[in-house]
C-alpha positions as a printed Julia matrix, in Angstrom:
293×3 Matrix{Float64}:
  -3.05  -23.44   -9.48
  -1.43  -23.18   -6.05
  -1.94  -25.94   -3.55
  -2.07  -23.74   -0.45
  -1.93  -20.04    0.36
  -0.39  -19.19    3.7
  -1.96  -15.88    4.7
  -0.27  -13.9     7.47
  -2.59  -11.04    8.37
  -6.3   -11.6     7.87
  -7.36   -8.03    7.18
  -8.68   -6.13    4.19
  -5.66   -6.61    1.92
  -4.85  -10.21    2.8
  -8.48  -11.27    2.93
  -9.17   -9.7    -0.46
  -6.18  -11.5    -1.96
  -7.41  -14.84   -0.62
 -10.92  -14.25   -1.95
  -9.55  -13.14   -5.33
  -7.44  -16.3    -5.66
 -10.43  -18.46   -4.75
 -12.68  -16.64   -7.2
 -10.12  -17.1   -10.0
  -9.6   -20.77   -9.15
  -5.92  -20.2    -8.42
  -5.71  -21.84   -4.99
  -7.1   -25.02   -3.42
  -6.83  -24.08    0.25
  -6.12  -21.0     2.38
  -4.57  -21.23    5.83
  -4.61  -17.93    7.72
  -2.98  -16.46   10.79
  -3.72  -13.25   12.65
  -2.56  -11.99   16.04
  -6.22  -11.88   17.04
  -7.87  -15.34   17.18
 -11.26  -13.67   16.78
 -10.1   -12.23   13.45
  -9.07  -15.6    12.04
 -12.3   -17.11   13.33
 -14.29  -14.41   11.55
 -12.22  -14.93    8.39
 -13.1   -18.61    8.5
 -16.82  -17.93    8.97
 -16.75  -15.52    6.04
 -15.11  -18.13    3.84
 -11.93  -16.11    3.4
  -9.73  -18.83    4.89
 -10.32  -22.56    5.17
  -8.23  -23.16    8.28
  -6.87  -20.97   11.07
  -3.21  -21.36   12.07
  -1.99  -20.75   15.62
   1.19  -19.01   14.46
   2.69  -17.34   11.42
   5.06  -20.3    11.04
   2.2   -22.79   10.97
   0.42  -20.69    8.35
   3.5   -21.09    6.12
   3.87  -24.85    6.71
   2.77  -26.7     3.58
   2.15  -23.54    1.57
   3.49  -22.97   -1.94
   2.48  -19.28   -1.89
   2.62  -16.96    1.12
   1.26  -13.44    1.48
   2.46  -11.25    4.34
  -0.3    -8.7     4.88
   0.75   -7.0     8.1
   1.59   -3.35    8.89
   5.0    -2.48    7.44
   6.45   -2.0    10.93
   5.68   -5.65   11.7
   7.33   -7.06    8.57
  10.74   -7.79   10.1
   9.2    -9.58   13.09
   7.15  -11.67   10.68
  10.23  -12.6     8.64
  11.94  -13.76   11.84
   8.92  -15.89   12.77
   8.8   -17.72    9.42
  12.45  -17.72    8.29
  13.04  -21.43    8.84
  10.3   -22.3     6.36
  11.34  -19.84    3.64
  12.31  -22.46    1.05
  13.28  -22.28   -2.63
  10.3   -22.68   -4.92
   7.81  -21.17   -2.44
   6.62  -17.7    -3.43
   6.67  -15.14   -0.59
   5.16  -11.67   -1.12
   4.08   -8.71    0.99
   1.61   -5.88    0.33
   3.45   -3.04    2.07
   3.02    0.54    0.84
   6.73    1.22    1.35
   9.45   -0.97   -0.09
  12.98    0.07    0.94
  12.35   -0.7     4.61
  10.71   -4.01    3.75
  13.61   -4.98    1.48
  16.14   -3.98    4.14
  14.32   -6.14    6.69
  14.32   -9.07    4.25
  18.06   -8.7     3.7
  18.74   -8.66    7.44
  16.54  -11.63    8.31
  16.18  -13.86    5.26
  19.8   -13.48    4.1
  20.57  -16.4     1.75
  16.84  -17.22    1.52
  15.92  -13.82    0.11
  15.56  -15.2    -3.42
  12.11  -16.54   -2.48
  10.79  -13.07   -1.62
   9.1   -10.85   -4.22
   8.22   -7.46   -2.66
   4.82   -6.24   -3.87
   2.6    -3.2    -3.46
  -0.97   -3.41   -4.76
  -2.36    0.08   -5.4
  -5.74   -0.67   -3.91
  -7.6    -0.37   -0.64
 -10.51    1.14    1.2
 -10.85    3.63    4.02
 -12.58    0.89    6.02
 -10.16   -1.76    7.3
 -10.83   -5.25    8.6
 -11.65   -8.71    7.28
 -15.35   -7.85    7.07
 -14.54   -5.48    4.19
 -12.53   -8.02    2.19
 -13.51   -7.97   -1.48
 -12.61  -10.49   -4.18
 -12.59   -7.67   -6.76
 -10.42   -5.26   -4.76
  -7.4    -5.76   -7.04
  -9.24   -6.09  -10.33
  -8.19   -3.36  -12.73
  -5.67   -1.95  -10.27
  -1.91   -1.63  -10.53
   0.45   -3.84   -8.53
   4.09   -2.78   -8.24
   6.73   -5.49   -7.87
  10.19   -4.44   -6.67
  12.36   -7.54   -7.25
  15.93   -7.73   -6.0
  19.0    -8.97   -7.88
  18.71  -12.2    -5.85
  15.02  -12.73   -6.64
  14.46  -16.1    -8.33
  13.32  -15.49  -11.92
  10.7   -18.25  -11.81
   9.16  -16.81   -8.64
   9.08  -13.31  -10.13
   7.16  -14.79  -13.07
   4.8   -16.6   -10.68
   4.19  -13.35   -8.81
   3.44  -11.58  -12.08
   1.11  -14.36  -13.18
  -0.84  -14.57   -9.92
  -1.51  -10.83   -9.74
  -2.42  -10.77  -13.43
  -4.65  -13.78  -12.81
  -6.8   -11.8   -10.39
  -7.13   -8.89  -12.79
  -4.3    -6.58  -11.75
  -1.87   -4.71  -14.01
   1.66   -5.61  -12.94
   4.58   -3.17  -13.13
   8.15   -3.5   -11.86
  10.52   -0.87  -10.5
  13.27   -0.52   -7.93
  12.4    -0.13   -4.24
  14.04    3.32   -4.24
  12.05    4.59   -7.22
   8.89    3.12   -5.74
   9.24    4.99   -2.46
  10.09    8.27   -4.18
   7.1     8.0    -6.51
   4.55    7.05   -3.88
   5.75    9.72   -1.49
   4.58   12.16   -4.17
   1.31   10.58   -5.3
   0.07    8.8    -2.17
   1.94    9.45    1.07
   2.07   13.26    0.93
  -1.61   13.52   -0.14
  -2.57   11.52    2.95
  -0.4    13.72    5.16
  -2.04   16.82    3.69
  -5.53   15.39    4.19
  -4.79   14.59    7.84
  -3.35   18.07    8.41
  -6.09   19.94    6.56
  -8.99   18.15    8.26
  -7.37   18.69   11.66
  -6.82   22.39   10.89
 -10.5    22.85   10.12
 -11.89   20.86   13.05
  -9.5    22.37   15.61
 -10.83   25.88   15.03
 -13.37   27.24   17.54
 -16.03   27.27   14.82
 -14.81   24.04   13.2
 -18.0    22.07   13.78
 -20.06   24.87   12.28
 -17.8    24.93    9.23
 -18.18   21.17    8.79
 -21.96   21.5     8.76
 -21.63   23.65    5.63
 -19.14   21.41    3.8
 -20.15   19.98    0.44
 -18.91   17.46   -2.14
 -15.6    19.27   -2.72
 -14.66   19.05    0.95
 -15.86   15.44    1.08
 -13.74   14.42   -1.91
 -10.63   16.31   -0.76
 -10.72   14.86    2.76
 -11.87   11.31    1.94
  -8.45    9.77    2.64
  -8.23   11.48    6.03
 -10.47    8.62    7.24
  -7.71    6.07    6.51
  -6.4     3.64    9.13
  -4.21    5.56   11.65
  -1.88    2.67   12.51
  -1.14    1.83    8.89
  -0.48    5.44    7.95
   1.65    6.12   11.01
   3.96    3.33    9.85
   3.97    4.41    6.2
   4.76    8.06    6.95
   7.53    7.18    9.39
   9.19    4.49    7.29
   9.2     6.68    4.18
   9.65    9.98    5.97
  12.77   11.01    4.02
  10.94   10.94    0.68
   7.7    12.33    2.13
   9.55   15.29    3.66
  11.19   15.98    0.29
   7.77   16.12   -1.33
   6.4    18.25    1.54
   9.19   20.75    0.89
   8.28   20.94   -2.79
   4.62   21.42   -1.91
   5.48   24.12    0.61
   7.49   25.98   -2.05
   4.51   26.0    -4.42
   2.12   26.98   -1.63
   4.39   29.87   -0.66
   4.37   31.07   -4.26
   0.57   31.0    -4.39
   0.28   32.84   -1.08
   2.71   35.53   -2.25
   0.67   36.1    -5.4
  -2.51   36.39   -3.34
  -0.91   38.87   -0.95
   0.16   41.1    -3.84
  -3.27   40.87   -5.43
  -1.85   39.71   -8.76
  -4.97   38.15  -10.26
  -3.37   37.42  -13.62
  -0.51   35.42  -12.09
  -2.91   33.59   -9.75
  -5.18   32.62  -12.64
  -2.21   31.36  -14.64
  -1.01   29.08  -11.81
  -4.54   27.75  -11.37
  -4.9    27.26  -15.14
  -1.72   25.18  -15.37
  -2.92   22.92  -12.54
  -6.48   22.75  -13.87
  -5.46   21.82  -17.41
  -2.91   19.31  -16.17
  -5.49   17.62  -13.96
  -8.04   17.57  -16.78
  -5.58   15.76  -19.06
  -4.37   13.28  -16.45
  -5.72    9.73  -16.4
  -5.01    7.28  -13.61
  -2.29    4.83  -14.57
  -0.9     6.98  -17.4
   1.0     8.29  -19.27
   3.66    5.55  -18.95
   4.6     2.67  -16.72
   7.47    3.16  -14.25
  10.79    1.72  -15.31
  12.28   -1.2   -13.46
């Protein structure tokens, strides 16, 4: 059990982590900090945190585990605010959806203290953000990717693995570079496409009329277009190199489909659809194999 969780960022992800630790009996006390005092006050009323801190540094003071749950663009500023209390033996983690930029920020700011930091990315979330949506079961049954560095303390990496496993998550490890390449393909580009597609429909003169006719297929395809704009702005910009690579691959496939349609080649069109359809039917989330470290 941890004595105290220092929570920096009292939103959906951080709040859910705090509730999950409490539910599993893994922490005695949670001290939280958010830029908005009203957010920390609400977190306290909801029982997510036990005490509100006036700064990120004060949230870290006395903690033996710290979770940084802020937008990825704010990670470096947060490291600067807490650096003096990044001590050996204290586990520091983040929940950012990109990892190379976070790791680069840690190298610049934490320097010789970087061994205490275990970069993490829980593959979980909701379209609705905010502490009011925090859920103790958010991470249960979900994957969490750890991207440890050569300097990462082995005992803290084990603690990170144990704490995520302790709240029901499946823990995998991989390099920051492989992480960002993989999630550009399976998460970041799909969000970009959903944003673009929904905008393309609604920006048409008859867009509202089209929406009134939309059914479950449209609902399912566009669900992630309702995601938090600030969070996804940061993700798409920080991982833009990998996302643009995946966008190019998608565009190549889309061009091929459009060419087949223009030529009226029904047999070729059916074959491309069949390959995708059968592949999707055989796919199961979290398979077929875990990413390599």
